[in-house]
Amino acid sequence: MTEHNGQAGAETERLDFVRQIVADDCKSGKWDGRVHTRFPPEPNGYLHIGHAKSICLNFGIAAQFGGKCNLRFDDTNPCKEEQEYVDSIIHDVRWLGWDWEDRLYFASDYFEQMYQWAVELIQKGKAFVCDLTAEQTRRHRGTLTEPGTESPYRDRSIEENLDLFARMRAGDFPDGARTLRAKIDMSHPNINMRDPVIYRILHAAHHRTGDTWCIYPMYDWAHGLEDSIEGITHSICTLEFENHRPLYDWFLDALAVHHPQQIEFARLNLTYTLMSKRKLLRLVQDKYVSGWDDPRMPTLGGLRRRGFSPDSIRKFCKVIGVNKFNSTIDYALLEHCVREDLNRTSPRVMAVLRPLKVVLSNYPDGQVEWLEAINNPEDPAAGTRKVPFSKVLYIEQDDFMEDAPKKFFRLAPGREVRLRYAYFIRCDEVVKDADGTIIELRCSYDPATRGGDAPDGRKVKATLHWVAAEQALDAEVRLYEHLFTKEDPEQTEDGQDFTANINPDSLQILTGCKVEPSLKDTEPLQRCQFERLGYFCADPDSTAGKLVFNRTVTLKDTWAKLQKKQKK
RNA sequence: UGGGGUAUAGUGUAACGGUAGCACGACUGACUCUGGAUCAGUUAGUUGGGGUUCGAAUCCCUGUACCCCAGCCA
């Protein structure tokens, strides 16, 4: 990984607070210089850009400090989890470019060990089987300001607890009939410490263990044990688990096993974006988007389909930093990262989204010239290609104005512009239909300017992209805007929810677009830049006969900005 | 009202008792066969109030604001 920079880079690079802890530990020899992290998703949904922050933190730290990072599925709740999610998560983490080598783990593989440790906890008098119902347990818990009351089953003998717990495992009791709870302190100011449930009865098939188990460990019990078993040194999680750390520590201390350090950091928030699984699900279920990989979704699948590169997302995760307080990153920063990467790597190509026909009156009928075009000015190694030029062309409707203001540099009656890699052309005549709509431009070209330079040294103010009509390929192009009209989609009037802020124009589908013939065999997810327009990515909906492109992000456009300002 | 956290330009993030810096955004300008890219510049900040100190974003006291916690979810 590029992050692996050993000593040299580590000195100059500023460390976030998590890396600072890791660096200090390496220095002090706390873990014998070992660094071992993990990314522990629950396989109950698709990964999104917020997970990418966590992934890059965990894998990034391991890479930077010469350590290891495991991919571990925290699959302790059979009711919500599915193999499909496991597969997609594996795919997404790998797509992002991280490698867990042979360390793909599942919490469910540790169920037996966890069970044995629970028995040990009972034997130490630190856990008991409780017969209270869920509702009763809730009432006994007390409130934020009032202490709880102890369960009447709290003082059962160790023998009885052992027996009952064994029978829980054996399936003697129905769902919810009993739980195993830690014996801590019902008046603890931290509610998590008030005799938390550590096993519940769930007669449900697990996606990996099938019906082997009918009791399942709770997160607080399971997570630290998973970390301990794997020899994790730094257990990095999000802020809402801060309140759980005393419990994490309590369990590991009670068992006197390897005890990693839990460190909490703030989740990612992005403007114009929702990150909650529940709300993203709602968008899918209520058909506000086409699916989990809709290019407007912040899921990694959505971003991939939109055309984001793994590098751009990793760069973004690096540049946003890590902290302990809630903040909201400007979506423009994500756009900056993707433009920066795609500018370096994307082959340029010419495409006309809203075609306006141009006929060159003085160009020979039937003649076709194949002109040389540069594939990527940022990367000479990308080479060149040939694009066809002939009498009938298409240019962008936006590139012509009949009554052009001074600041409009493009084509207008009597004005001369350059067609990229081709010739200077001058607009002689505007052809309209009965309604007055412009349907065609008659232009003349200057044969002396072949390739794009005038021998007499005269200049033009603009260079337009174009496509030769006869050789052009038809394409569908999907233009995306923010899914929400507000920076904070949750900001709503009374009685409304976030769906009130959905942007009705977040997707615009253009058909009859014209693209240059070199795009003929474009593969799905192939990225390119449409010159002067933006970065695009072939959608998986593309077929041999029908090309479909998604716009990832526009190029920065000072003319568009100018126009926007004037409208206001 | 209990407990646990956190506050630095518009946004994000550094500064670890010693010149408040960087990035994004916004705004100028230069350059350009992409109104792209690139380059140069401008803009703007320590949550309030006390204190310690030659010196405080940093240490102390005290307000204020925001986030998290009462699942047999993670």
XYZ file of C-alpha atoms (C1' of nucleotides) in Angstrom:
642
model
C 0.000 0.000 0.000
C 1.117 3.512 -0.620
C 0.644 4.292 3.054
C 3.459 1.954 3.945
C 6.210 4.487 4.286
C 8.201 3.240 7.216
C 10.170 5.854 9.104
C 10.836 8.544 6.554
C 7.277 9.519 5.727
C 5.941 8.918 9.204
C 8.071 11.706 10.560
C 6.868 14.373 8.210
C 3.235 13.299 8.111
C 0.992 14.629 10.834
C -0.702 11.971 12.829
C -4.357 11.971 13.747
C -5.166 11.156 17.344
C -5.655 7.431 16.674
C -2.357 7.127 14.832
C -0.751 9.122 17.607
C -1.839 6.482 20.116
C -0.595 3.720 17.858
C 2.721 5.488 17.332
C 3.141 6.036 21.064
C 2.397 2.378 21.727
C 4.962 1.311 19.173
C 7.502 3.543 20.823
C 6.769 2.342 24.343
C 6.612 -1.275 23.259
C 3.184 -1.690 24.806
C 2.231 -4.465 22.392
C 5.802 -5.523 21.657
C 5.704 -3.231 18.681
C 2.803 -5.137 17.210
C -0.046 -3.317 15.426
C -3.155 -5.313 14.665
C -6.486 -3.755 13.758
C -9.690 -5.042 12.283
C -12.662 -3.884 10.265
C -15.691 -5.572 11.863
C -18.864 -5.005 9.813
C -22.143 -6.627 10.652
C -23.342 -8.328 7.471
C -26.764 -6.728 7.561
C -26.446 -4.132 4.827
C -24.276 -2.618 2.163
C -21.147 -0.607 2.846
C -21.184 3.140 2.274
C -18.671 5.980 2.197
C -18.859 6.224 5.972
C -17.628 2.659 6.236
C -14.858 3.568 3.818
C -13.574 6.005 6.436
C -13.375 3.193 8.963
C -11.904 0.748 6.472
C -9.190 3.166 5.418
C -8.448 4.014 9.038
C -8.041 0.402 10.114
C -6.290 -0.949 7.053
C -4.376 2.302 6.621
C -2.955 2.182 10.128
C -1.923 -1.427 9.715
C -0.185 -0.619 6.439
C 1.488 2.489 7.791
C 2.850 0.835 10.916
C 3.775 -2.466 9.359
C 0.935 -4.268 11.102
C -2.044 -6.342 10.103
C -5.733 -5.709 9.664
C -8.383 -8.405 9.727
C -11.680 -8.426 7.932
C -14.085 -9.797 10.474
C -17.815 -10.222 10.209
C -19.606 -9.476 13.417
C -22.396 -11.932 12.745
C -23.961 -12.377 16.160
C -27.553 -11.666 15.204
C -28.995 -14.321 12.879
C -32.251 -12.417 12.402
C -30.712 -9.597 10.396
C -27.734 -11.053 8.663
C -27.359 -12.659 5.278
C -24.691 -14.205 3.097
C -25.505 -11.727 0.348
C -24.188 -8.917 2.523
C -21.055 -10.871 3.360
C -20.330 -11.235 -0.333
C -20.935 -7.605 -1.160
C -18.835 -6.384 1.768
C -15.915 -8.586 0.744
C -16.234 -7.288 -2.777
C -16.358 -3.659 -1.683
C -13.394 -3.777 0.685
C -11.338 -5.491 -1.960
C -12.468 -2.995 -4.574
C -11.263 -0.218 -2.317
C -7.881 -1.839 -2.609
C -7.309 -3.419 0.798
C -5.983 -6.866 1.514
C -6.608 -8.973 4.605
C -4.572 -11.881 3.227
C -5.795 -15.063 4.925
C -7.394 -13.214 7.812
C -11.068 -13.362 6.925
C -12.869 -14.118 10.157
C -16.383 -14.565 11.473
C -17.569 -13.980 15.000
C -19.730 -17.048 14.568
C -16.579 -19.168 14.351
C -15.892 -18.188 17.955
C -19.299 -19.096 19.371
C -18.026 -22.181 21.196
C -15.141 -20.302 22.780
C -17.471 -17.484 23.779
C -19.789 -20.005 25.347
C -16.961 -21.513 27.359
C -15.958 -18.083 28.572
C -19.537 -17.400 29.600
C -19.441 -20.585 31.662
C -16.236 -19.331 33.217
C -17.916 -16.054 34.055
C -20.727 -17.946 35.772
C -18.216 -20.020 37.697
C -16.585 -16.846 38.897
C -19.958 -15.671 40.138
C -19.957 -12.837 37.618
C -22.940 -13.866 35.545
C -26.388 -15.277 36.168
C -29.356 -16.635 34.289
C -32.272 -14.243 34.506
C -35.911 -15.196 33.947
C -37.198 -11.679 33.552
C -39.015 -10.855 30.336
C -37.637 -8.177 28.060
C -40.236 -5.774 29.347
C -39.426 -6.533 32.989
C -35.732 -6.186 32.312
C -36.355 -2.796 30.841
C -38.284 -1.670 33.913
C -35.602 -2.968 36.265
C -32.962 -1.037 34.427
C -34.029 2.298 35.899
C -33.583 5.526 33.973
C -30.782 7.911 33.131
C -31.243 9.630 36.473
C -32.564 6.801 38.642
C -30.720 3.613 39.565
C -32.090 0.255 38.503
C -33.276 -2.557 40.721
C -31.678 -5.949 40.953
C -33.208 -8.943 39.262
C -34.831 -11.406 41.687
C -32.803 -14.126 39.928
C -29.507 -12.393 40.550
C -28.473 -14.590 43.476
C -29.039 -17.994 42.004
C -26.366 -20.523 42.881
C -23.519 -21.095 40.493
C -24.727 -24.677 40.009
C -28.215 -23.573 39.080
C -26.854 -20.945 36.705
C -24.603 -23.494 35.069
C -27.465 -25.905 34.657
C -29.878 -23.308 33.328
C -27.317 -21.892 30.918
C -26.587 -25.379 29.582
C -30.288 -25.928 29.069
C -30.587 -22.570 27.325
C -28.010 -23.808 24.882
C -29.746 -27.184 24.602
C -32.913 -25.484 23.452
C -35.044 -26.228 26.488
C -36.553 -22.756 26.537
C -38.444 -20.625 24.048
C -37.200 -17.317 22.656
C -36.995 -14.614 25.254
C -37.670 -16.924 28.194
C -34.310 -16.361 29.829
C -31.088 -14.479 29.364
C -27.592 -14.708 30.697
C -26.609 -11.450 32.336
C -23.394 -10.108 33.733
C -23.490 -9.326 37.429
C -22.122 -5.828 37.706
C -23.988 -2.958 39.334
C -27.641 -2.032 38.917
C -27.020 1.462 40.261
C -24.110 2.239 37.982
C -24.454 5.707 36.422
C -23.568 4.134 33.073
C -26.639 2.185 32.052
C -24.568 -0.286 30.069
C -23.105 -1.524 33.336
C -26.454 -2.358 34.912
C -26.244 -6.153 34.638
C -26.223 -6.206 30.830
C -27.605 -9.155 28.900
C -24.848 -11.179 27.327
C -26.795 -14.082 25.805
C -30.333 -14.223 24.490
C -32.346 -17.171 23.259
C -33.051 -17.020 19.541
C -34.319 -20.067 17.732
C -33.256 -18.707 14.387
C -31.122 -20.137 11.612
C -27.800 -18.412 11.267
C -26.413 -17.855 7.793
C -23.239 -19.721 8.683
C -23.892 -21.920 11.717
C -27.381 -22.956 10.672
C -29.329 -24.242 13.683
C -26.305 -25.256 15.723
C -27.085 -22.502 18.180
C -30.241 -21.184 19.731
C -28.486 -18.761 22.044
C -26.552 -15.868 20.597
C -24.058 -13.505 22.246
C -24.776 -9.791 22.502
C -22.433 -7.262 20.945
C -20.862 -6.063 24.174
C -19.943 -9.561 25.208
C -18.906 -10.776 21.796
C -16.927 -7.913 20.419
C -14.151 -7.722 22.946
C -13.782 -11.486 22.867
C -13.448 -11.438 19.098
C -10.779 -8.777 19.388
C -9.039 -10.733 22.113
C -9.044 -14.014 20.216
C -7.551 -12.344 17.166
C -4.857 -10.603 19.173
C -6.072 -7.175 18.149
C -4.063 -4.332 19.642
C -6.220 -1.336 18.757
C -9.958 -1.832 18.511
C -11.155 1.203 16.626
C -14.867 1.965 16.586
C -17.262 4.880 16.358
C -18.198 7.373 19.046
C -21.475 5.813 20.134
C -19.486 2.930 21.623
C -17.660 5.206 23.992
C -20.274 4.451 26.645
C -19.629 0.763 26.105
C -15.915 0.873 26.716
C -16.209 0.284 30.481
C -18.093 -2.898 29.663
C -15.581 -3.918 27.011
C -12.878 -3.519 29.624
C -14.886 -5.205 32.373
C -15.429 -8.426 30.394
C -11.831 -8.723 29.300
C -10.600 -8.034 32.823
C -13.036 -10.530 34.288
C -11.685 -13.237 32.013
C -8.093 -12.056 32.293
C -7.464 -12.521 28.591
C -5.624 -10.443 25.987
C -7.070 -6.962 26.294
C -6.937 -4.617 23.293
C -7.471 -0.892 23.613
C -10.752 0.415 22.312
C -10.495 3.804 20.619
C -13.499 5.731 19.368
C -13.654 8.186 16.478
C -16.429 10.243 14.878
C -18.461 8.887 12.011
C -18.400 10.581 8.645
C -21.158 13.001 7.728
C -21.377 14.450 4.246
C -23.459 17.363 3.028
C -26.435 16.478 0.803
C -26.037 12.877 1.932
C -27.729 10.452 4.283
C -25.694 7.744 5.907
C -28.105 5.796 8.068
C -28.747 2.250 6.908
C -32.398 2.553 7.798
C -32.905 5.660 5.710
C -30.925 4.369 2.788
C -33.122 1.283 2.898
C -36.160 3.511 2.783
C -34.845 5.221 -0.347
C -34.504 1.838 -1.999
C -37.768 0.341 -0.789
C -39.853 3.363 -1.632
C -38.185 3.564 -5.032
C -36.711 7.002 -4.656
C -33.653 5.375 -6.209
C -33.276 2.355 -8.442
C -31.446 0.209 -5.904
C -28.525 -0.016 -3.508
C -26.124 0.677 -6.329
C -28.048 3.599 -7.773
C -25.330 6.106 -8.719
C -26.901 8.672 -6.396
C -26.459 6.431 -3.374
C -23.490 6.940 -1.035
C -22.970 3.184 -0.961
C -19.674 1.949 -2.296
C -21.673 0.121 -4.948
C -23.388 3.351 -5.892
C -20.168 5.330 -5.983
C -18.518 2.640 -8.067
C -21.338 2.701 -10.573
C -21.249 6.474 -10.568
C -17.613 6.267 -11.662
C -15.684 7.020 -8.491
C -12.292 5.346 -8.443
C -11.047 3.493 -5.361
C -8.075 5.858 -5.258
C -10.300 8.894 -5.117
C -12.254 7.509 -2.189
C -9.090 6.559 -0.350
C -7.675 10.008 -0.926
C -10.877 11.491 0.404
C -10.720 9.327 3.515
C -7.176 10.447 4.074
C -7.831 14.110 3.618
C -10.909 14.347 5.869
C -8.922 13.352 8.934
C -10.074 11.595 12.066
C -11.476 13.161 15.175
C -13.721 12.726 18.170
C -16.368 15.316 17.412
C -19.174 15.375 14.939
C -18.518 17.280 11.777
C -19.936 17.387 8.306
C -17.663 17.264 5.320
C -18.481 19.397 2.316
C -19.504 17.244 -0.639
C -17.278 19.528 -2.738
C -14.271 17.938 -1.083
C -15.313 14.515 -2.346
C -15.761 16.030 -5.807
C -12.342 17.593 -5.562
C -10.783 14.230 -4.744
C -12.464 12.450 -7.604
C -11.611 15.179 -10.113
C -8.011 15.179 -8.991
C -7.710 11.447 -9.540
C -9.750 11.196 -12.711
C -7.943 14.126 -14.288
C -4.739 12.144 -13.983
C -6.103 8.847 -15.163
C -9.073 9.285 -17.474
C -8.767 8.996 -21.229
C -10.349 11.978 -22.993
C -13.002 11.462 -25.565
C -15.493 13.668 -27.397
C -19.199 13.363 -26.805
C -22.073 15.691 -27.578
C -24.903 15.478 -25.089
C -27.431 17.826 -26.741
C -26.540 17.727 -30.422
C -26.829 20.677 -32.761
C -26.219 19.849 -36.385
C -23.479 21.750 -38.184
C -23.012 21.569 -41.953
C -19.730 22.810 -43.397
C -20.816 24.300 -46.715
C -17.330 24.433 -48.180
C -16.231 20.966 -47.112
C -16.180 18.296 -49.856
C -19.178 15.958 -49.869
C -18.380 12.441 -48.766
C -14.869 13.227 -47.556
C -13.702 11.786 -44.226
C -10.458 12.795 -42.530
C -9.102 10.909 -39.539
C -7.535 13.474 -37.237
C -5.148 12.819 -34.406
C -6.414 13.450 -30.892
C -4.521 13.254 -27.611
C -5.849 10.649 -25.199
C -4.715 12.299 -22.015
C -2.771 15.547 -21.870
C -1.806 14.706 -18.277
C -0.276 11.417 -19.359
C 1.764 11.327 -22.568
C 2.037 7.551 -22.276
C -1.688 7.312 -22.959
C -0.912 8.090 -26.606
C -3.210 9.318 -29.326
C -6.166 8.122 -31.356
C -7.843 9.079 -34.628
C -11.232 10.738 -34.786
C -13.244 11.086 -37.997
C -14.127 14.505 -39.391
C -16.518 15.267 -42.221
C -19.017 17.701 -43.672
C -21.827 17.096 -41.207
C -21.037 17.361 -37.512
C -22.682 17.792 -34.163
C -21.724 20.345 -31.586
C -23.240 21.054 -28.199
C -26.372 23.209 -28.254
C -24.895 25.174 -25.345
C -21.933 26.078 -27.503
C -23.980 28.272 -29.801
C -25.917 31.455 -29.099
C -27.667 33.545 -31.664
C -27.490 36.690 -29.540
C -24.335 36.140 -27.628
C -23.315 38.343 -24.710
C -19.743 39.615 -24.589
C -18.581 37.010 -22.131
C -19.851 34.157 -24.251
C -16.734 32.983 -26.066
C -18.251 30.229 -28.136
C -19.935 30.074 -31.529
C -22.323 32.794 -32.710
C -23.301 34.187 -36.119
C -20.222 35.593 -37.812
C -17.885 34.289 -35.129
C -15.001 31.917 -35.537
C -14.083 29.117 -33.158
C -11.848 26.084 -33.231
C -13.132 22.536 -33.379
C -10.821 20.586 -31.163
C -7.999 18.836 -33.081
C -9.712 19.878 -36.354
C -10.307 23.247 -38.013
C -11.437 26.784 -37.379
C -15.025 27.234 -38.441
C -17.152 30.346 -38.876
C -20.903 30.453 -38.493
C -22.528 31.863 -41.645
C -26.177 31.006 -41.278
C -28.705 29.831 -38.726
C -31.421 27.459 -39.936
C -34.693 27.335 -38.014
C -37.869 25.321 -38.263
C -41.393 26.751 -38.455
C -41.428 27.312 -34.666
C -38.243 29.311 -34.777
C -36.207 26.587 -33.131
C -32.632 26.398 -34.325
C -32.162 23.091 -36.081
C -28.950 23.556 -38.000
C -25.958 25.801 -38.452
C -24.296 26.469 -41.795
C -20.640 27.109 -41.286
C -17.498 27.375 -43.365
C -14.174 25.898 -42.386
C -10.699 27.196 -43.060
C -8.658 24.406 -44.728
C -5.441 26.133 -43.692
C -6.181 25.534 -40.004
C -6.114 21.740 -40.177
C -5.082 20.309 -36.821
C -6.257 23.437 -35.043
C -3.641 26.103 -35.668
C -3.863 29.066 -37.998
C -0.731 29.710 -40.074
C -1.426 33.443 -40.000
C -1.353 33.327 -36.218
C -4.910 34.453 -35.660
C -6.553 33.377 -32.452
C -9.984 32.163 -31.490
C -11.592 32.559 -28.099
C -12.946 29.048 -27.840
C -12.327 25.449 -28.697
C -15.412 23.285 -29.046
C -15.809 19.546 -28.851
C -17.665 17.890 -31.695
C -18.574 14.572 -33.244
C -18.844 13.635 -36.938
C -22.479 12.820 -37.664
C -22.037 9.774 -39.807
C -19.567 7.917 -37.593
C -21.096 8.977 -34.307
C -22.484 6.402 -31.909
C -25.770 6.976 -30.155
C -25.720 6.904 -26.401
C -27.858 7.489 -23.377
C -26.334 9.714 -20.747
C -27.519 10.005 -17.175
C -26.765 13.237 -15.405
C -26.820 13.269 -11.636
C -27.180 16.004 -9.065
C -27.354 15.781 -5.300
C -30.084 13.436 -4.155
C -31.229 16.070 -1.686
C -31.870 19.754 -2.105
C -30.610 20.617 1.362
C -27.095 20.307 2.742
C -28.696 18.630 5.716
C -31.392 16.311 4.366
C -32.799 15.952 7.873
C -33.639 19.613 8.130
C -37.378 19.624 7.551
C -40.563 21.388 8.459
C -42.716 19.919 11.202
C -44.465 16.755 10.164
C -42.091 16.060 7.289
C -39.210 13.664 7.024
C -36.087 13.619 4.900
C -38.011 12.503 1.821
C -39.431 16.027 1.644
C -35.928 17.175 0.711
C -35.416 14.787 -2.152
C -34.238 16.599 -5.240
C -36.735 15.973 -8.064
C -33.972 16.756 -10.573
C -31.334 14.458 -9.163
C -31.429 12.347 -12.302
C -31.753 13.622 -15.838
C -31.696 11.091 -18.627
C -30.488 12.262 -22.009
C -31.079 10.109 -25.060
C -29.835 10.661 -28.572
C -26.447 11.757 -27.356
C -23.633 11.390 -29.869
C -20.246 9.977 -28.954
C -17.109 9.380 -30.975
C -16.699 5.914 -32.517
C -13.693 4.952 -30.382
C -16.172 4.290 -27.592
C -17.694 1.396 -29.481
C -16.454 -1.431 -27.275
C -16.682 0.333 -23.956
C -16.934 -2.055 -21.041
C -19.202 -1.468 -18.067
C -17.571 0.674 -15.335
C -14.997 1.989 -17.791
C -14.241 5.609 -16.980
C -13.441 8.458 -19.325
C -13.616 12.203 -19.599
C -16.004 13.720 -22.097
C -13.971 16.760 -23.035
C -15.239 19.990 -21.561
C -18.187 18.214 -19.909
C -17.012 16.011 -17.099
C -16.033 12.530 -16.076
C -18.288 9.693 -17.133
C -18.514 5.999 -16.536
C -20.144 3.314 -18.643
C -23.148 1.953 -16.818
C -23.653 -1.809 -16.514
C -26.939 -1.221 -18.352
C -24.828 -0.708 -21.483
C -25.201 -3.346 -24.169
C -23.393 -3.890 -27.419
C -26.107 -1.975 -29.224
C -26.771 0.687 -26.643
C -24.214 2.670 -24.724
C -25.191 4.175 -21.389
C -22.984 6.560 -19.457
C -23.258 7.996 -15.974
C -21.854 11.379 -15.198
C -19.556 11.048 -12.207
C -18.888 14.751 -11.802
C -18.681 17.751 -14.088
C -15.465 19.495 -14.887
C -15.128 22.765 -13.027
C -17.043 25.165 -15.192
C -16.422 28.876 -14.789
C -18.898 29.730 -17.526
C -21.673 27.788 -15.807
C -20.769 29.530 -12.570
C -20.975 32.899 -14.279
C -24.401 32.087 -15.666
C -25.634 30.906 -12.305
C -24.521 34.123 -10.713
C -26.301 36.221 -13.323
C -29.538 34.339 -12.801
C -29.542 35.111 -9.104
C -32.256 16.350 36.084
C -27.393 10.959 35.960
C -23.181 9.396 33.172
C -19.857 9.701 28.996
C -17.779 12.890 25.106
C -16.507 17.447 22.152
C -15.746 22.813 20.787
C -9.725 26.312 16.042
C -11.651 30.770 9.231
C -17.799 29.229 5.407
C -16.248 23.659 5.709
C -12.586 20.055 7.290
C -8.049 19.606 9.813
C -2.770 20.997 12.241
C -0.148 23.592 15.961
C 1.720 18.649 22.101
C 3.499 26.487 26.918
C 6.992 30.019 22.139
C 5.286 33.563 14.764
C -2.282 30.177 14.685
C -0.507 26.639 9.514
C -2.628 23.376 5.570
C -6.680 21.639 2.385
C -11.524 22.434 0.237
C -14.799 26.465 -0.982
C -15.268 31.597 -2.431
C -12.884 35.742 -4.941
C -8.599 38.090 -8.269
C -5.126 37.418 -11.938
C -1.588 34.596 -15.332
C -1.489 30.694 -18.827
C -4.102 27.380 -22.072
C -6.242 23.712 -28.785
C -10.868 21.281 -22.662
C -14.165 28.407 -19.919
C -10.563 21.691 -17.869
C -5.759 21.169 -15.808
C -1.730 24.176 -13.956
C 0.431 28.544 -11.515
C 0.302 33.097 -8.460
C -2.492 35.875 -5.049
C -6.782 37.561 -1.766
C -10.413 36.291 1.911
C -11.428 34.500 6.744
C -10.419 31.441 12.820
C -8.937 29.726 18.669
C -17.096 28.788 22.410
C -17.939 33.180 26.570
C -15.707 35.025 31.205
C -11.873 34.870 34.815
C -6.919 33.117 36.402
C -1.484 31.070 36.218
C 2.731 32.620 33.095
C 7.760 36.841 30.308
C 4.432 34.159 26.956
C -1.913 30.252 26.646
C -5.655 27.326 21.188
C -2.621 24.509 24.701
C -2.430 24.621 31.995
C -6.349 25.963 36.107
C -11.412 27.761 37.497
C -16.214 28.891 35.706
C -20.202 29.519 32.321
C -22.465 28.214 27.245
C -23.528 25.037 23.212
C -23.646 20.441 20.707
C -23.319 14.863 20.423
C -24.069 9.798 22.711
C -26.603 6.349 26.415
C -32.594 3.739 29.386
C -32.645 -3.086 22.489
C -32.989 -9.809 24.681
C -29.645 -4.397 17.784
C -24.612 -3.530 16.348
